[in-house]
XYZ file of C-alpha atoms in Angstrom:
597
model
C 11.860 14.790 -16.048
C 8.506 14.924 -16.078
C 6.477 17.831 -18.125
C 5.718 21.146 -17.108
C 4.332 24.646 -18.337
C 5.327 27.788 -16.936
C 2.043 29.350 -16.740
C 0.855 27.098 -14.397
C 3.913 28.195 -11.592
C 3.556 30.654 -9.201
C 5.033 34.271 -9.397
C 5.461 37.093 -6.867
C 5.515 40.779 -6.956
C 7.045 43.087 -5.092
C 10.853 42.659 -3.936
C 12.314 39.690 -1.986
C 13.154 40.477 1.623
C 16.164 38.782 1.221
C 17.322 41.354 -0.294
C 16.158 43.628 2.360
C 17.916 42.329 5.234
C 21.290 43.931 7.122
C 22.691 39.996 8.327
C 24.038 41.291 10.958
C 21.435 43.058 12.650
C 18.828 40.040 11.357
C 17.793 36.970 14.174
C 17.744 34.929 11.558
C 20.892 35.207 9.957
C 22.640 32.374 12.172
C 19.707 29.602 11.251
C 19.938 29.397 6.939
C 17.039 27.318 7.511
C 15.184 29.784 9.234
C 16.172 32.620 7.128
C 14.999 30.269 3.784
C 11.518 29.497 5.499
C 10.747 33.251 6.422
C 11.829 34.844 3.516
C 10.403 32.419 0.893
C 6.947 32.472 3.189
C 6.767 36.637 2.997
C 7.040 36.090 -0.831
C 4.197 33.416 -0.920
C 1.798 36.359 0.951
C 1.721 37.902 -2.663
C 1.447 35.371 -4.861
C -1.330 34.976 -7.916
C -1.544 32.443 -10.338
C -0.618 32.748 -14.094
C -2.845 31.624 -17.130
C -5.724 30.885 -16.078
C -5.089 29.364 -12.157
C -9.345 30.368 -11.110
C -10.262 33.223 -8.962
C -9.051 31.401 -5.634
C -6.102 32.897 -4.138
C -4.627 31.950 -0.692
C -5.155 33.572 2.171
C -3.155 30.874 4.597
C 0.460 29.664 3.976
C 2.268 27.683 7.159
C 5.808 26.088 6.442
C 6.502 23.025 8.334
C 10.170 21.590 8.676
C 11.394 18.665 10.446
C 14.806 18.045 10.399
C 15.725 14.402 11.252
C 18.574 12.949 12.587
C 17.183 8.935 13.767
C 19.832 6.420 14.679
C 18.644 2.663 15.092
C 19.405 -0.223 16.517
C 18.174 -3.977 16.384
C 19.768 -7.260 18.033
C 18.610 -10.509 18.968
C 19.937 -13.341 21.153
C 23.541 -11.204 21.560
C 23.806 -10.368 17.604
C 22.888 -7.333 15.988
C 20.670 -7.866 13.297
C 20.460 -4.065 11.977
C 22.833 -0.302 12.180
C 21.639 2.630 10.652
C 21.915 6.189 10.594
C 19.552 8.145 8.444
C 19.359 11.879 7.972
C 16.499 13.784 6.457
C 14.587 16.915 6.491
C 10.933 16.386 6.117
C 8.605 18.967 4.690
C 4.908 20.009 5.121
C 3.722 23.209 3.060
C 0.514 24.259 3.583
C -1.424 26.394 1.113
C -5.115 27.108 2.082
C -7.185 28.623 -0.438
C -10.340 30.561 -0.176
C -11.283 31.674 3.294
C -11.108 30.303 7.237
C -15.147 30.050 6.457
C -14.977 28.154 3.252
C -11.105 26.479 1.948
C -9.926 23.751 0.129
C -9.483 21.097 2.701
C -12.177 18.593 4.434
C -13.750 16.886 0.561
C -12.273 13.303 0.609
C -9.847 14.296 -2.633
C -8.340 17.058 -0.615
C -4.331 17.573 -1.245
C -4.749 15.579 -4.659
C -2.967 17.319 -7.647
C -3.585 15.847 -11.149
C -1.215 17.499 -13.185
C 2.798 17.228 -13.137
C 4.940 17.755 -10.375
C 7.910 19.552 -10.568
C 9.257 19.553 -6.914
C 12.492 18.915 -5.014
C 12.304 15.160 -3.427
C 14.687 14.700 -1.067
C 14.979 17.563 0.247
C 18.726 19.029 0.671
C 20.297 18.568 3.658
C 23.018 21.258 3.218
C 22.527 24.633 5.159
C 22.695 26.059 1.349
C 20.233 29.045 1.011
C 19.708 28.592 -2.503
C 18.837 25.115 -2.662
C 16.522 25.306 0.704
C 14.681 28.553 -1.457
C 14.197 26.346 -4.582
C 12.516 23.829 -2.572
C 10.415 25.470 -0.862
C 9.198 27.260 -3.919
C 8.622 24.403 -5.962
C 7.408 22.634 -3.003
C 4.393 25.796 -2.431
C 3.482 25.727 -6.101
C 2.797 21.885 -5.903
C 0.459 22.932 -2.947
C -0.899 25.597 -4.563
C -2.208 23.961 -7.581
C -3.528 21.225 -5.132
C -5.500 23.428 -3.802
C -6.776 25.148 -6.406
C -8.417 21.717 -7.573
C -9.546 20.893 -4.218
C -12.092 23.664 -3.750
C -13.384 23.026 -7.141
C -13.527 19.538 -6.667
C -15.193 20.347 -2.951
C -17.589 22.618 -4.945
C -18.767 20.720 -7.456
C -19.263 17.816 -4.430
C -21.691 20.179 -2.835
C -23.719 21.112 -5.743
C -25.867 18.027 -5.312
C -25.350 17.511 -1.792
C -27.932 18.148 1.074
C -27.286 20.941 2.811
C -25.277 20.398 6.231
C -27.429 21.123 9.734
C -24.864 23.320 10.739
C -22.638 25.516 8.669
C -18.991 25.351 10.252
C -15.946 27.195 9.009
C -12.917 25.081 7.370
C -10.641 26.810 9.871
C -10.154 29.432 13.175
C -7.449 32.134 13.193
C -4.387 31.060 15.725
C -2.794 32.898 18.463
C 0.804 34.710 16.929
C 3.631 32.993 18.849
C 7.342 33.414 18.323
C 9.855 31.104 19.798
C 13.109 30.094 18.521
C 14.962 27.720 21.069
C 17.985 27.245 20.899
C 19.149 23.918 19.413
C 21.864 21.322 19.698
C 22.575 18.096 18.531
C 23.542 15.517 20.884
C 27.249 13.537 20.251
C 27.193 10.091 21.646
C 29.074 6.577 20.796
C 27.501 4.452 18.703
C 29.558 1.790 19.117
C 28.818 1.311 23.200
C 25.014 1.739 22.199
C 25.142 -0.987 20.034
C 27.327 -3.190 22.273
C 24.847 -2.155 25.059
C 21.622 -3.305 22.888
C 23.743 -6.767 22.176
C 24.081 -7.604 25.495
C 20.718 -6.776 26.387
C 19.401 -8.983 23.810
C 21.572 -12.047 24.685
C 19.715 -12.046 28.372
C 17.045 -14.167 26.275
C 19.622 -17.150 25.481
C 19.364 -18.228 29.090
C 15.726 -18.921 28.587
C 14.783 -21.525 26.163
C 11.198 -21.185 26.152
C 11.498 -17.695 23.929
C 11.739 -18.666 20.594
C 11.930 -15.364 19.306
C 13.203 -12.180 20.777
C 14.431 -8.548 19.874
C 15.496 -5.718 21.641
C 15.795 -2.295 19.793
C 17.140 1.351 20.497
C 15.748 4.314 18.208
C 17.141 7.837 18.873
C 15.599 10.626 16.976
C 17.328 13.751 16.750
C 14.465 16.503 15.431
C 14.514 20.289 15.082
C 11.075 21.567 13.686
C 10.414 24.665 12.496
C 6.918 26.293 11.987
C 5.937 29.549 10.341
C 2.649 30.957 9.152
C 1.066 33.650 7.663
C -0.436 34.810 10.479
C 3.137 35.578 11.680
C 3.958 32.540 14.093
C 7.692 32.067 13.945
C 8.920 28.414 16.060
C 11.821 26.390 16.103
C 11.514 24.009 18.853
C 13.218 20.899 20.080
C 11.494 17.738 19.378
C 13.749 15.052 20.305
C 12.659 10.903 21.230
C 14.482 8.117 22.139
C 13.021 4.716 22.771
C 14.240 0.807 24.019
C 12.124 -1.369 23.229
C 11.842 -5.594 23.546
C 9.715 -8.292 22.183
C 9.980 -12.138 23.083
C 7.780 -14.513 21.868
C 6.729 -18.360 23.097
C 4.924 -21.433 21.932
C 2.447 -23.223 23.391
C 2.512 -26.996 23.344
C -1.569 -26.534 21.604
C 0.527 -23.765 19.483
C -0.968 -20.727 20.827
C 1.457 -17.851 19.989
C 2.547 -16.582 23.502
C 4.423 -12.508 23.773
C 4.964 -9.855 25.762
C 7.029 -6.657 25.372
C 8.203 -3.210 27.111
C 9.241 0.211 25.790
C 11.069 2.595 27.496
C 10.596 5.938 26.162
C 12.442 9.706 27.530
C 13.164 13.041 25.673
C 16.710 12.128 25.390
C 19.445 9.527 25.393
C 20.492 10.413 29.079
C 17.169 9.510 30.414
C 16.963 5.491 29.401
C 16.734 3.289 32.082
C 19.940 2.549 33.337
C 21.799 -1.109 32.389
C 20.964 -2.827 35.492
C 17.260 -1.961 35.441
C 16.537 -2.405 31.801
C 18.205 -6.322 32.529
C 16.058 -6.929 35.235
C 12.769 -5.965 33.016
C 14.174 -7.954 30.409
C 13.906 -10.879 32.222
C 11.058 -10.363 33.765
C 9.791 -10.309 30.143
C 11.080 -13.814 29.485
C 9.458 -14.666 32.970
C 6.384 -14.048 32.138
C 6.457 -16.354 28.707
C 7.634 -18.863 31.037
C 4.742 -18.611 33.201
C 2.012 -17.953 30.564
C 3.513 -21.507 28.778
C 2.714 -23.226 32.106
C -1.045 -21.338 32.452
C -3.735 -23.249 31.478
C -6.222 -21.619 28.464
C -8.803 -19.279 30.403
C -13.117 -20.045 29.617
C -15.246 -17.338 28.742
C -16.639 -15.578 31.888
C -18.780 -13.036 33.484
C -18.003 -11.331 36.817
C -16.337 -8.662 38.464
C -12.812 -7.753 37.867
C -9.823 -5.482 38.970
C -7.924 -3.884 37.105
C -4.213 -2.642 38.404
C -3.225 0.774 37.904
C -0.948 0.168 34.534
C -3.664 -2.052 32.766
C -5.904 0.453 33.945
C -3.841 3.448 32.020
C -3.518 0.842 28.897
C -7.022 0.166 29.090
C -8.576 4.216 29.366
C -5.680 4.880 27.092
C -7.917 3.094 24.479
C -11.613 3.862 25.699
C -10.675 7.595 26.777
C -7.892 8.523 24.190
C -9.762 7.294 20.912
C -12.794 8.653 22.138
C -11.774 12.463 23.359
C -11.864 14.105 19.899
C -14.279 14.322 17.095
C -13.186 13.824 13.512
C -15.081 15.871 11.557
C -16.681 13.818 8.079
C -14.859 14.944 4.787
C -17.116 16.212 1.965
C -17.921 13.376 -0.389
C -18.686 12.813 -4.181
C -22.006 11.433 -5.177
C -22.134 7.492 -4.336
C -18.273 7.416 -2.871
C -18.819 6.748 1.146
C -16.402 7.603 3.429
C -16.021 5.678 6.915
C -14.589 7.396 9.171
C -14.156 6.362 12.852
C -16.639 8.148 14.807
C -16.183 8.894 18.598
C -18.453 7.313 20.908
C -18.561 9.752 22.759
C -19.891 11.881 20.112
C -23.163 13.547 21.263
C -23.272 12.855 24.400
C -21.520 16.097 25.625
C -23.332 16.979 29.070
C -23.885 12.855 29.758
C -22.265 10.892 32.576
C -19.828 8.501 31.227
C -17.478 8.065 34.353
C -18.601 7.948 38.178
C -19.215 11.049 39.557
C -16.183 10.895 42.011
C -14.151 11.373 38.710
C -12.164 13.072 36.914
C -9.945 13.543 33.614
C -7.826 16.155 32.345
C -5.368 16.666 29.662
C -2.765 18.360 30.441
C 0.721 18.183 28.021
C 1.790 21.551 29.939
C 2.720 19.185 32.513
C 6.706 18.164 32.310
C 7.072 15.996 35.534
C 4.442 13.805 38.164
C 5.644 13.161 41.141
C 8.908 13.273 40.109
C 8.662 11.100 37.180
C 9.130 12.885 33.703
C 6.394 12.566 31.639
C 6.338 11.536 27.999
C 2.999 13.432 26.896
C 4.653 16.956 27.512
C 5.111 19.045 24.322
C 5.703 22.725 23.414
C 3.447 23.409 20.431
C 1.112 21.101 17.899
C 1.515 20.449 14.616
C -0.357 23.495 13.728
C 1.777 25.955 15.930
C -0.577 26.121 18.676
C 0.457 25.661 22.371
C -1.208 22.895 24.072
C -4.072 24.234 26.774
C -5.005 21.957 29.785
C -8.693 20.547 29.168
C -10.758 19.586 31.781
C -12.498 16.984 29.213
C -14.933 15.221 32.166
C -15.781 16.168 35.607
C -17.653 14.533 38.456
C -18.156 11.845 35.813
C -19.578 14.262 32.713
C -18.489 14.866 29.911
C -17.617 18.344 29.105
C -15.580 19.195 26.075
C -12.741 16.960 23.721
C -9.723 17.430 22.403
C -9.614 20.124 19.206
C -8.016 21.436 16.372
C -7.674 24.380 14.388
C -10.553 22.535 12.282
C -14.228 23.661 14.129
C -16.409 20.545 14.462
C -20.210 21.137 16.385
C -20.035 22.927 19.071
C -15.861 22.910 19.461
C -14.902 26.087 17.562
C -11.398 26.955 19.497
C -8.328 24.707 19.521
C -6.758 23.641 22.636
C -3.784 22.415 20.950
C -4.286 19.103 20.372
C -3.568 19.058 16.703
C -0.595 15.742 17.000
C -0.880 13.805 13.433
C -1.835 14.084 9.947
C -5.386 13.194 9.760
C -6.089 13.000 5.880
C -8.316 15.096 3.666
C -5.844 18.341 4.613
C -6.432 18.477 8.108
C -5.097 17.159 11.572
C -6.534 14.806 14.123
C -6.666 15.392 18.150
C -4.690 13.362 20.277
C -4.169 13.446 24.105
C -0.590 14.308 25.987
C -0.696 13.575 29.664
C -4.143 12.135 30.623
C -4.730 12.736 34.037
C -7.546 9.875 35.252
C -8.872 10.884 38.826
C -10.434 10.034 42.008
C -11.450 11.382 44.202
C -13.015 8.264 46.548
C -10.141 5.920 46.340
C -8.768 2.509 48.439
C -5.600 0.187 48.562
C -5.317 -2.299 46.100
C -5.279 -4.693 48.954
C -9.154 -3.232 49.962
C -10.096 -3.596 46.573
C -8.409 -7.281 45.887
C -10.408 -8.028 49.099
C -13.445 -6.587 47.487
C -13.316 -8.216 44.609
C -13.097 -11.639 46.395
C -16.226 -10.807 48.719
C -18.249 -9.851 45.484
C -17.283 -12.899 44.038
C -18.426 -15.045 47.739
C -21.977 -13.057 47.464
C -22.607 -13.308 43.181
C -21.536 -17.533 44.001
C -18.789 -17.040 41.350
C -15.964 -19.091 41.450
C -13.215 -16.735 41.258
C -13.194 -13.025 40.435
C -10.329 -11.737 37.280
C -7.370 -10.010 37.846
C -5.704 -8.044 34.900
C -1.941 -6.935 35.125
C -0.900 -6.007 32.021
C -2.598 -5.513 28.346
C -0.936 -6.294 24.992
C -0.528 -2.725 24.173
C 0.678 -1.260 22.208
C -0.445 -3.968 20.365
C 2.029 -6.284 19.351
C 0.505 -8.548 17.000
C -0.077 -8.160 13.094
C -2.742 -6.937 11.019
C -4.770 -10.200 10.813
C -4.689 -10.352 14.645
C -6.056 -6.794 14.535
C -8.929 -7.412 12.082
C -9.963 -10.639 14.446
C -10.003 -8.311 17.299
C -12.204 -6.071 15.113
C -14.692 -8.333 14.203
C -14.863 -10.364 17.201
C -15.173 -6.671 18.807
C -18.184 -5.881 16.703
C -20.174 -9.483 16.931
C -19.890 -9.140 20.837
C -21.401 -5.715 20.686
C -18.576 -4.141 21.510
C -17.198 -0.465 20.475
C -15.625 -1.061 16.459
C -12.419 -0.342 17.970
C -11.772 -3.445 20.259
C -9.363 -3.563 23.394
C -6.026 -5.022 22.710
C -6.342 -8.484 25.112
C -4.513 -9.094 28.628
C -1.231 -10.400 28.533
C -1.245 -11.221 32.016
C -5.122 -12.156 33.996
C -5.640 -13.821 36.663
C -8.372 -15.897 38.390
C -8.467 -15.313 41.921
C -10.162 -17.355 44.008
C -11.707 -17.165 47.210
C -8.870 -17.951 49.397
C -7.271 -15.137 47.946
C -4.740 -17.557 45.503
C -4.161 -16.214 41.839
C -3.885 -18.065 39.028
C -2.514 -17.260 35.591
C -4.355 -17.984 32.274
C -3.937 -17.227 28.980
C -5.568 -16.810 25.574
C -8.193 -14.501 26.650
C -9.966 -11.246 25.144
C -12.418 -8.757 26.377
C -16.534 -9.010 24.831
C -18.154 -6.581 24.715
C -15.610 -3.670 26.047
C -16.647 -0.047 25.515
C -16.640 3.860 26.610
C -20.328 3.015 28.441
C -18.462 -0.358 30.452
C -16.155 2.621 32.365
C -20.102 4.004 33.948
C -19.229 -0.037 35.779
C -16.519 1.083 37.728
C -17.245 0.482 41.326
C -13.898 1.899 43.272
C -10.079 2.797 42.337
C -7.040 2.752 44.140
C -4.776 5.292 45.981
C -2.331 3.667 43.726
C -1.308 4.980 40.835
C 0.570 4.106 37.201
C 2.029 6.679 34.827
C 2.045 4.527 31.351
C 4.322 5.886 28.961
C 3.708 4.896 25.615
C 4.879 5.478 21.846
C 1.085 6.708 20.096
C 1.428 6.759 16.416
C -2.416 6.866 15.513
C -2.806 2.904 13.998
C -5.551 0.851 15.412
C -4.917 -0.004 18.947
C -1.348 1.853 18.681
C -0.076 -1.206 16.712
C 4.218 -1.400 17.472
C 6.275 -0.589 14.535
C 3.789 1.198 11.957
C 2.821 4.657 11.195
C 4.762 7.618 10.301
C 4.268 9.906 12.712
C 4.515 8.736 16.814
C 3.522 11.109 19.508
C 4.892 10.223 23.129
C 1.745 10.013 25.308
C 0.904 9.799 29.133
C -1.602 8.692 31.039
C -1.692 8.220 34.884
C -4.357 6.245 36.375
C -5.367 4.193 39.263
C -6.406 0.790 39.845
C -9.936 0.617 38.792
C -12.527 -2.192 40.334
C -15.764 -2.797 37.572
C -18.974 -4.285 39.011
C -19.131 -6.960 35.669
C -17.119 -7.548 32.767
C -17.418 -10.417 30.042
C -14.557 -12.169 28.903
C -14.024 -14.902 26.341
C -11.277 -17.109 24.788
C -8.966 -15.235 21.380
C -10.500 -16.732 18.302
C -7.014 -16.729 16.458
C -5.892 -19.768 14.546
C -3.293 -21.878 16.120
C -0.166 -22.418 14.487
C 1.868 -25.663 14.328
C 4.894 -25.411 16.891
C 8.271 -26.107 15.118
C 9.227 -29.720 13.979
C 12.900 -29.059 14.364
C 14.284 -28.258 18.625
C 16.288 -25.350 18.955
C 20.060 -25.027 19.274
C 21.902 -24.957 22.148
C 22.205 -21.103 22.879
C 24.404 -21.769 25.734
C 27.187 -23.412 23.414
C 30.196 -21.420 22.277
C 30.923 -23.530 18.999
C-alpha cells in the first residue's frame, strides 16, 4: 500500500445531499450510478485543501463514466483463435483549477502528480453506492493534487517565457444540458456469433493464394455518464459493433500483398447480413488474387480519377486531420514539444477546394439516403452537443472543428471534442463529413475525361484508384516509411495511406491492375487540382481512433466516422513505387486446407 498523509486529501463542508434526498421522489434513485456521480460531484463544489494545498481552488469539476460491456471475437481459416468477454467501468475526473481564463491544463506536464496515489483501480463494477462514492472520492483527490502542481508547474514555465501574441483563455463556459436516456443492455448468443465468425473465416481456405487471414467481431456495450459543475447531467447510449477481415498474399519478388473491410453499425442488429458479408469476403481474397498476378507499377505523373470511396478515404485524411487546430502546450525551458500542426492553419479565408464546393460536418445527421450513418453522436466528450459546421464553402475555408479549449480566432465549441488529446485537454475530430458539388458528371464522363487528357498531355495511360489501404493496415515501420518518404517528396508530414487497388487505363479505355505503389507529394493544397466529381457518391464508414493514418487495431479510444464523397477527377498527381523492404516468401508450401485429416 503505498504511503499517504491525510493532510494532503480533500475535505468538504457543509452536509452531503445524500442525506438530503426523499428516494422516492428523487430521478436518480433508480440509476446508483447516477445517484453516486451527482451526489459525490455537489460535495466536490465545496472542497479546499488541507495543510498547505496553495491558494488554487477549483472552480470546474466534470465526472466522466463509461461503463463497458465489449465482447470479442477472432477466427481464422474456420478456427477461432480468441473468446472474450470483458466488463469494466472506465473513469475520467476532471478537476480544473484556477479560472476558464487561466487553469491548470495546456503546459506539457499537465495531469502529472508526483506524490502517492491512493485511488481505487479497477473500478467496482457492483451497483454498490458505497464503493462507487469511495472511488470517486479518491479518484477527485488524485485529480486535485494533479492539478494543483500543474498550474505551478505551468507558472513557473511562463516566468521565462516570451509572452504569447495573443492571450487566450484555458477554457469557455458550456451550454447546461440534461438528458438521461434510458438504457438497456442487449442479450444475444454468443455461441451462434462465434460459429457465425468461424464460418466466415473458413471462406479463405478455398483460396490458396492468402497466406494469412482473420476475420473478427467486437461488440461494445457502453453507457456513459457525464456531469459537471456547471450542472450538465447525461447518460447516453454509446454502443459499437464492428466485423472486420484481413487477408494477406505473397508476391513471387516477396512484396507483402493485403486488403481488408470493416463493417461498422450502432448495434448488433445492423451487421451486414450472412450472405453479404460472404460475398465481400471473397471479394477480399479476389482482389489478393488479382494484385499477385499485377505487375509492380513505375513512378508517374499525370492525371488521375479517383472513385467515390477512395475519394472519402482519401479527404478523410487531407480534410479530417486538417479541420481542427491543436493548440501548442506550454513548455519548460529547452524541452520542445512537436505537435502536429494543421495545414490548414492560417489560411482561414483562403481557397483550398474549387469553388463549386463544399464541406460540412454534420454528426446531427442519423441517416443519408437511407443509409445509417456511423459519424452520428449525441454529445462530445466534454458534454457538448455536436453543431453542424459549414467548415468550407465555394472552395474557402471558413472555420474548423473546436473544443471547449479557445485556439486563435475559434473561441466557441461546436462539439467536436471526440478523444483525449494530452496535456488535459481534448482534440477535434469530424462525424459525418459531407464533401460537395455542386458541378458534377458520371463516372463514365469523367473515365472518358481522363482518357482524352491523357490522348492530349501524350501520356500513356491515365491512373485509376479504387480503393486505399485505410485504415491503414500495416505496422509501425510501414508507417514511419510512409512518413519519411512523405516528407522527402515534399509532401504534408502526415502521408496518404497507399492504393490497394490502381489502375492504368489506357487509351482504348482497358484497365490494368498494378501494385506496390504510393502517392509523392500528396497534400491539403493537391485537392485546389481537382478538375470535376461525380454525381456518384460513397458514404465510407470507418472506425477513427486518432493514430497516424487511423492505423487498425491501436488506440484506446475509436470514434465511428462518416464521410460521403464523390468521385473526384485531379488535373496531375505524382506517384511512385513503396520503398518497403521485401521479405523472403516462405521456404516450406502450405497445407492442404481442403483436406479433412
Amino acid at each position: 500500500m503505498p504511503a499517504f498523509s491525510r493532510r494532503h486529501f480533500l475535505i468538504a463542508t457543509g452536509v452531503s445531499a445524500a442525506a438530503a434526498r426523499l428516494g422516492a421522489q428523487d430521478p436518480y434513485a433508480e440509476d446508483v450510478v447516477l445517484r453516486a456521480l451527482k451526489d459525490e460531484l455537489e460535495r466536490s463544489r465545496e472542497l479546499r485543501v488541507v495543510g498547505g494545498g496553495g491558494d488554487d481552488t477549483p472552480y470546474f469539476f466534470s465526472y466522466t463514466l463509461v461503463d463497458n460491456d465489449a465482447f470479442e471475437v477472432n477466427a481464422s481459416f474456420g478456427a477461432v483463435t480468441t473468446v472474450s468477454r470483458n466488463r469494466f467501468r472506465l473513469p475520467n475526473i476532471e478537476v480544473r483549477v484556477g479560472s476558464y481564463d487561466f487553469d491548470n491544463t495546456g503546459h506539457i506536464y499537465s495531469g502529472l502528480y508526483s506524490g502517492s496515489r491512493y485511488d481505487t483501480e479497477p473500478w467496482p463494477l457492483d451497483d454498490d453506492y458505497r464503493a462507487l462514492r469511495e472511488a470517486l472520492w479518491l479518484g477527485t483527490d488524485y485529480a486535485y493534487k494533479a492539478a494543483v502542481e500543474s498550474i505551478a508547474r505551468k507558472r513557473a514555465a511562463l516566468t521565462n517565457a516570451a509572452a504569447p501574441t495573443e492571450k487566450l483563455a484555458d477554457y469557455t463556459k458550456g451550454e447546461r444540458l440534461e438528458s438521461l436516456a434510458k438504457v438497456t443492455r442487449t442479450k444475444f448468443d454468443e455461441a451462434a456469433w462465434t460459429a457465425r465468425m468461424v464460418k466466415h473465416s473458413a471462406i479463405f481456405n478455398a483460396y490458396p493464394e492468402v497466406l494469412a487471414s482473420g476475420v473478427e467481431l467486437h461488440f461494445n456495450q457502453d453507457t456513459t455518464y457525464y456531469l459537471d459543475t456547471e450542472g450538465t447531467v447525461l447518460r447516453y447510449v454509446d454502443d459499437a459493433a464492428w466485423v472486420s477481415a484481413r487477408v494477406e498474399g505473397q508476391a513471387p519478388d516477396g512484396m507483402v500483398l493485403r486488403d481488408t473491410l470493416t463493417a461498422p453499425a450502432f448495434t448488433l442488429t445492423k451487421i451486414p447480413a450472412e450472405n453479404e458479408l460472404q460475398t465481400s469476403l471473397a471479394g477480399l481474397a479476389r482482389n489478393i488474387q488479382a494484385l499477385l498476378q499485377a505487375p509492380v507499377g513505375e513512378s508517374f505523373t499525370g492525371p488521375a480519377l479517383f472513385e467515390p470511396e477512395a475519394a472519402a478515404q482519401l479527404l478523410a485524411q487531407l480534410l479530417g486531420d486538417n479541420l481542427h487546430i491543436p493548440r501548442k502546450p506550454v513548455s519548460d525551458p529547452n524541452r520542445p514539444v512537436n505537435v502536429f500542426s494543421s495545414e490548414f492553419e492560417g489560411r482561414s479565408g483562403a481557397r483550398v477546394l474549387p469553388e463549386w464546393m463544399d464541406v460540412v460536418d454534420d454528426a446531427t445527421q442519423a441517416v443519408y439516403q437511407g443509409k445509417t450513418l456511423m459519424g452520428y453522436y449525441p454529445f462530445d466528450f466534454e458534454g457538448v452537443k455536436p453543431k453542424p459546421v459549414a467548415l468550407i464553402e465555394k472552395g474557402v475555408l471558413k472555420t474548423f472543428l473546436t473544443t471547449r479549449q479557445p485556439a486563435k480566432n475559434l473561441l466557441v465549441s461546436n462539439g467536436h471534442a471526440r478523444f483525449p488529446a494530452g496535456f488535459g485537454t481534448r482534440a477535434a475530430s469530424m462525424g459525418n463529413l459531407f464533401v460537395k458539388a455542386a458541378q458534377t458528371s458520371p463516372m463514365t464522363d469523367l473515365k472518358a475525361r481522363l482518357i482524352q487528357m491523357c490522348k492530349d498531355r501524350d501520356k500513356p495511360y491515365g491512373l485509376l484508384i479504387r480503393k486505399l489501404d485505410f485504415p491503414f493496415s500495416g505496422g509501425n515501420a510501414e508507417v514511419q516509411t510512409l512518413q519519411t518518404g512523405s516528407a522527402n517528396s515534399g509532401g504534408s508530414v502526415r502521408p496518404v495511406s497507399p492504393p490497394v487497388l490502381m489502375y492504368r487505363v489506357y487509351p482504348d479505355g482497358h484497365e490494368e491492375l498494378i501494385r506496390g505503389m504510393r502517392f509523392r507529394g500528396l497534400s491539403t493544397r493537391s485537392l485546389r487540382d481537382i478538375l470535376a466529381a461525380s454525381a456518384e457518391t460513397a458514404v465510407f464508414d470507418y472506425i477513427n481512433n486518432g493514430a497516424p493514418l487511423a492505423r487498425s487495431g491501436v488506440g484506446g479510444y475509436i470514434a465511428l466516422t462518416s464521410v460521403i464523397s464523390p468521385g473526384l477527377l485531379f488535373d496531375e498527381l505524382d506517384v511512385d513505387r513503396l520503398q518497403d523492404q521485401l521479405q523472403k516468401p516462405p521456404l516450406v508450401p502450405p497445407p492442404d486446407r481442403t483436406a479433412n485429416r
